[in-house]
mmCIF file with all atom_site columns, C-alpha atoms and ligand atoms in Angstrom:
data_model
loop_
_atom_site.group_PDB
_atom_site.id
_atom_site.type_symbol
_atom_site.label_atom_id
_atom_site.label_alt_id
_atom_site.label_comp_id
_atom_site.label_asym_id
_atom_site.label_entity_id
_atom_site.label_seq_id
_atom_site.pdbx_PDB_ins_code
_atom_site.Cartn_x
_atom_site.Cartn_y
_atom_site.Cartn_z
_atom_site.occupancy
_atom_site.B_iso_or_equiv
_atom_site.pdbx_formal_charge
_atom_site.auth_seq_id
_atom_site.auth_comp_id
_atom_site.auth_asym_id
_atom_site.auth_atom_id
_atom_site.pdbx_PDB_model_num
ATOM   1  C  CA  . MET A 1 1  ? -0.380 -0.037 -0.064 1.00 55.00 ? 1  MET A CA  1
ATOM   2  C  CA  . GLN A 1 2  ? 1.052  3.749  -1.070 1.00 60.00 ? 2  GLN A CA  1
ATOM   3  C  CA  . ALA A 1 3  ? 0.424  6.496  0.658  1.00 55.00 ? 3  ALA A CA  1
ATOM   4  C  CA  . SER A 1 4  ? -0.741 9.372  -0.883 1.00 60.00 ? 4  SER A CA  1
ATOM   5  C  CA  . SER A 1 5  ? 1.061  12.785 -0.761 1.00 60.00 ? 5  SER A CA  1
ATOM   6  C  CA  . GLN A 1 6  ? -1.550 14.305 1.529  1.00 66.00 ? 6  GLN A CA  1
ATOM   7  C  CA  . ASP A 1 7  ? -0.831 11.498 4.196  1.00 70.00 ? 7  ASP A CA  1
ATOM   8  C  CA  . THR A 1 8  ? 2.867  11.921 4.438  1.00 76.00 ? 8  THR A CA  1
ATOM   9  C  CA  . PRO A 1 9  ? 2.830  15.063 6.545  1.00 85.00 ? 9  PRO A CA  1
ATOM   10 C  CA  . ALA A 1 10 ? 0.127  13.710 9.117  1.00 86.00 ? 10 ALA A CA  1
ATOM   11 C  CA  . LEU A 1 11 ? 2.073  10.564 8.992  1.00 86.00 ? 11 LEU A CA  1
ATOM   12 C  CA  . GLU A 1 12 ? 5.186  12.225 9.689  1.00 89.00 ? 12 GLU A CA  1
ATOM   13 C  CA  . PHE A 1 13 ? 4.273  14.522 12.569 1.00 87.00 ? 13 PHE A CA  1
ATOM   14 C  CA  . ALA A 1 14 ? 2.707  11.829 14.331 1.00 88.00 ? 14 ALA A CA  1
ATOM   15 C  CA  . LEU A 1 15 ? 5.973  9.906  14.105 1.00 88.00 ? 15 LEU A CA  1
ATOM   16 C  CA  . LEU A 1 16 ? 7.933  13.137 15.345 1.00 86.00 ? 16 LEU A CA  1
ATOM   17 C  CA  . HIS A 1 17 ? 5.610  13.887 18.225 1.00 86.00 ? 17 HIS A CA  1
ATOM   18 C  CA  . ARG A 1 18 ? 5.757  9.876  19.392 1.00 86.00 ? 18 ARG A CA  1
ATOM   19 C  CA  . SER A 1 19 ? 9.368  10.069 19.007 1.00 82.00 ? 19 SER A CA  1
ATOM   20 C  CA  . LEU A 1 20 ? 9.516  13.364 20.903 1.00 79.00 ? 20 LEU A CA  1
ATOM   21 C  CA  . GLY A 1 21 ? 7.454  12.341 23.707 1.00 77.00 ? 21 GLY A CA  1
ATOM   22 C  CA  . GLU A 1 22 ? 9.169  8.885  23.936 1.00 77.00 ? 22 GLU A CA  1
ATOM   23 C  CA  . ILE A 1 23 ? 12.184 11.526 24.452 1.00 73.00 ? 23 ILE A CA  1
ATOM   24 C  CA  . THR A 1 24 ? 10.689 13.411 26.680 1.00 73.00 ? 24 THR A CA  1
ATOM   25 C  CA  . ALA A 1 25 ? 9.574  10.914 29.039 1.00 73.00 ? 25 ALA A CA  1
ATOM   26 C  CA  . SER A 1 26 ? 13.074 9.315  29.385 1.00 74.00 ? 26 SER A CA  1
ATOM   27 C  CA  . THR A 1 27 ? 14.965 13.259 29.985 1.00 83.00 ? 27 THR A CA  1
ATOM   28 C  CA  . GLU A 1 28 ? 15.525 13.935 33.565 1.00 89.00 ? 28 GLU A CA  1
ATOM   29 C  CA  . HIS A 1 29 ? 14.545 17.397 34.685 1.00 92.00 ? 29 HIS A CA  1
ATOM   30 C  CA  . CYS A 1 30 ? 15.449 19.541 37.554 1.00 95.00 ? 30 CYS A CA  1
ATOM   31 C  CA  . GLY A 1 31 ? 13.198 19.513 40.562 1.00 94.00 ? 31 GLY A CA  1
ATOM   32 C  CA  . ARG A 1 32 ? 13.452 23.348 41.024 1.00 94.00 ? 32 ARG A CA  1
ATOM   33 C  CA  . CYS A 1 33 ? 12.985 24.766 37.377 1.00 96.00 ? 33 CYS A CA  1
ATOM   34 C  CA  . GLY A 1 34 ? 11.617 21.434 35.293 1.00 93.00 ? 34 GLY A CA  1
ATOM   35 C  CA  . ARG A 1 35 ? 14.308 22.344 32.762 1.00 93.00 ? 35 ARG A CA  1
ATOM   36 C  CA  . ALA A 1 36 ? 15.577 19.320 30.797 1.00 91.00 ? 36 ALA A CA  1
ATOM   37 C  CA  . LEU A 1 37 ? 18.914 18.460 31.905 1.00 92.00 ? 37 LEU A CA  1
ATOM   38 C  CA  . LEU A 1 38 ? 21.460 18.345 29.271 1.00 91.00 ? 38 LEU A CA  1
ATOM   39 C  CA  . ILE A 1 39 ? 23.779 15.521 28.489 1.00 89.00 ? 39 ILE A CA  1
ATOM   40 C  CA  . GLY A 1 40 ? 27.277 16.192 29.912 1.00 91.00 ? 40 GLY A CA  1
ATOM   41 C  CA  . GLU A 1 41 ? 25.588 18.927 32.444 1.00 94.00 ? 41 GLU A CA  1
ATOM   42 C  CA  . ARG A 1 42 ? 26.334 18.098 36.192 1.00 95.00 ? 42 ARG A CA  1
ATOM   43 C  CA  . VAL A 1 43 ? 23.465 17.311 38.252 1.00 94.00 ? 43 VAL A CA  1
ATOM   44 C  CA  . TYR A 1 44 ? 23.221 17.478 42.093 1.00 95.00 ? 44 TYR A CA  1
ATOM   45 C  CA  . GLU A 1 45 ? 20.886 14.883 43.583 1.00 95.00 ? 45 GLU A CA  1
ATOM   46 C  CA  . TYR A 1 46 ? 20.029 14.978 47.269 1.00 94.00 ? 46 TYR A CA  1
ATOM   47 C  CA  . GLU A 1 47 ? 18.588 12.505 49.879 1.00 94.00 ? 47 GLU A CA  1
ATOM   48 C  CA  . ASP A 1 48 ? 15.118 12.696 48.961 1.00 94.00 ? 48 ASP A CA  1
ATOM   49 C  CA  . GLY A 1 49 ? 15.991 12.175 45.183 1.00 91.00 ? 49 GLY A CA  1
ATOM   50 C  CA  . GLY A 1 50 ? 15.363 15.341 44.278 1.00 93.00 ? 50 GLY A CA  1
ATOM   51 C  CA  . LEU A 1 51 ? 17.342 16.738 41.359 1.00 93.00 ? 51 LEU A CA  1
ATOM   52 C  CA  . ALA A 1 52 ? 18.798 20.259 40.573 1.00 95.00 ? 52 ALA A CA  1
ATOM   53 C  CA  . CYS A 1 53 ? 20.734 21.916 38.199 1.00 96.00 ? 53 CYS A CA  1
ATOM   54 C  CA  . SER A 1 54 ? 23.807 23.881 38.396 1.00 93.00 ? 54 SER A CA  1
ATOM   55 C  CA  . LEU A 1 55 ? 21.652 26.694 37.745 1.00 94.00 ? 55 LEU A CA  1
ATOM   56 C  CA  . CYS A 1 56 ? 19.361 25.916 40.517 1.00 95.00 ? 56 CYS A CA  1
ATOM   57 C  CA  . ARG A 1 57 ? 22.129 24.513 43.118 1.00 93.00 ? 57 ARG A CA  1
ATOM   58 C  CA  . ASP A 1 58 ? 22.825 28.031 44.556 1.00 91.00 ? 58 ASP A CA  1
ATOM   59 C  CA  . ARG A 1 59 ? 19.439 28.378 45.844 1.00 91.00 ? 59 ARG A CA  1
ATOM   60 C  CA  . GLU A 1 60 ? 19.060 25.029 47.421 1.00 88.00 ? 60 GLU A CA  1
ATOM   61 C  CA  . ARG A 1 61 ? 19.838 25.279 51.287 1.00 90.00 ? 61 ARG A CA  1
ATOM   62 C  CA  . ARG A 1 62 ? 20.429 21.290 51.481 1.00 90.00 ? 62 ARG A CA  1
ATOM   63 C  CA  . THR A 1 63 ? 23.762 19.885 50.768 1.00 94.00 ? 63 THR A CA  1
ATOM   64 C  CA  . PRO A 1 64 ? 23.613 17.502 48.052 1.00 94.00 ? 64 PRO A CA  1
ATOM   65 C  CA  . ALA A 1 65 ? 24.229 13.663 48.690 1.00 95.00 ? 65 ALA A CA  1
ATOM   66 C  CA  . LEU A 1 66 ? 25.844 12.927 45.323 1.00 94.00 ? 66 LEU A CA  1
ATOM   67 C  CA  . THR A 1 67 ? 26.827 14.847 42.250 1.00 94.00 ? 67 THR A CA  1
ATOM   68 C  CA  . ARG A 1 68 ? 26.916 13.409 38.543 1.00 93.00 ? 68 ARG A CA  1
ATOM   69 C  CA  . THR A 1 69 ? 26.879 14.007 35.224 1.00 92.00 ? 69 THR A CA  1
ATOM   70 C  CA  . VAL A 1 70 ? 23.896 13.597 33.106 1.00 90.00 ? 70 VAL A CA  1
ATOM   71 C  CA  . HIS A 1 71 ? 24.392 10.696 30.690 1.00 83.00 ? 71 HIS A CA  1
ATOM   72 C  CA  . THR A 1 72 ? 22.105 9.286  27.743 1.00 77.00 ? 72 THR A CA  1
ATOM   73 C  CA  . ALA A 1 73 ? 19.758 6.475  28.167 1.00 70.00 ? 73 ALA A CA  1
ATOM   74 C  CA  . ALA A 1 74 ? 22.114 4.365  26.242 1.00 69.00 ? 74 ALA A CA  1
ATOM   75 C  CA  . SER A 1 75 ? 25.163 5.157  28.223 1.00 69.00 ? 75 SER A CA  1
ATOM   76 C  CA  . GLY A 1 76 ? 26.487 1.644  29.342 1.00 68.00 ? 76 GLY A CA  1
ATOM   77 C  CA  . HIS A 1 77 ? 25.056 -0.028 26.853 1.00 71.00 ? 77 HIS A CA  1
ATOM   78 C  CA  . SER A 1 78 ? 26.248 1.436  23.571 1.00 73.00 ? 78 SER A CA  1
ATOM   79 C  CA  . ILE A 1 79 ? 29.603 0.641  24.023 1.00 68.00 ? 79 ILE A CA  1
ATOM   80 C  CA  . ARG A 1 80 ? 30.729 -3.157 24.698 1.00 71.00 ? 80 ARG A CA  1
ATOM   81 C  CA  . VAL A 1 81 ? 34.558 -4.161 24.784 1.00 69.00 ? 81 VAL A CA  1
ATOM   82 C  CA  . LEU A 1 82 ? 34.987 -7.349 22.846 1.00 79.00 ? 82 LEU A CA  1
ATOM   83 C  CA  . ASP A 1 83 ? 39.084 -7.668 23.218 1.00 77.00 ? 83 ASP A CA  1
ATOM   84 C  CA  . ARG A 1 84 ? 39.706 -9.101 26.249 1.00 80.00 ? 84 ARG A CA  1
ATOM   85 C  CA  . ARG A 1 85 ? 43.601 -9.703 25.749 1.00 83.00 ? 85 ARG A CA  1
ATOM   86 C  CA  . PRO A 1 86 ? 45.979 -8.268 28.092 1.00 79.00 ? 86 PRO A CA  1
ATOM   87 C  CA  . ARG A 1 87 ? 47.311 -4.780 27.156 1.00 73.00 ? 87 ARG A CA  1
ATOM   88 C  CA  . ARG A 1 88 ? 50.546 -4.618 26.073 1.00 74.00 ? 88 ARG A CA  1
ATOM   89 C  CA  . HIS A 1 89 ? 52.451 -1.115 27.452 1.00 69.00 ? 89 HIS A CA  1
ATOM   90 C  CA  . ALA A 1 90 ? 54.751 0.643  25.681 1.00 63.00 ? 90 ALA A CA  1
ATOM   91 C  CA  . PRO A 1 91 ? 58.575 0.663  26.695 1.00 61.00 ? 91 PRO A CA  1
HETATM 92 ZN ZN1 . ZN  B 2 .  ? 17.079 23.853 37.624 1.00 85.25 ? 1  ZN  B ZN1 1
#
């Protein structure tokens, strides 16, 4: 079945809308300003699980439990080391 040229924009819009919804759902957000945290950005995590971006951290009176870098959802799953041979060091 071939889609007509009139259906194509609606299909493109539906696919784009669905993919943006999936990306938004998997993205972390700052607990204070609600901004989507960017990949590579430092994020401050608190005891209650709340997150604060670098811009909002100064307004937070609590001490963060940990600080980490925002990674993609594929982080840790996208690269697989297959070569397990011992490394040779240069003299
Ligand atoms: Zn923020």
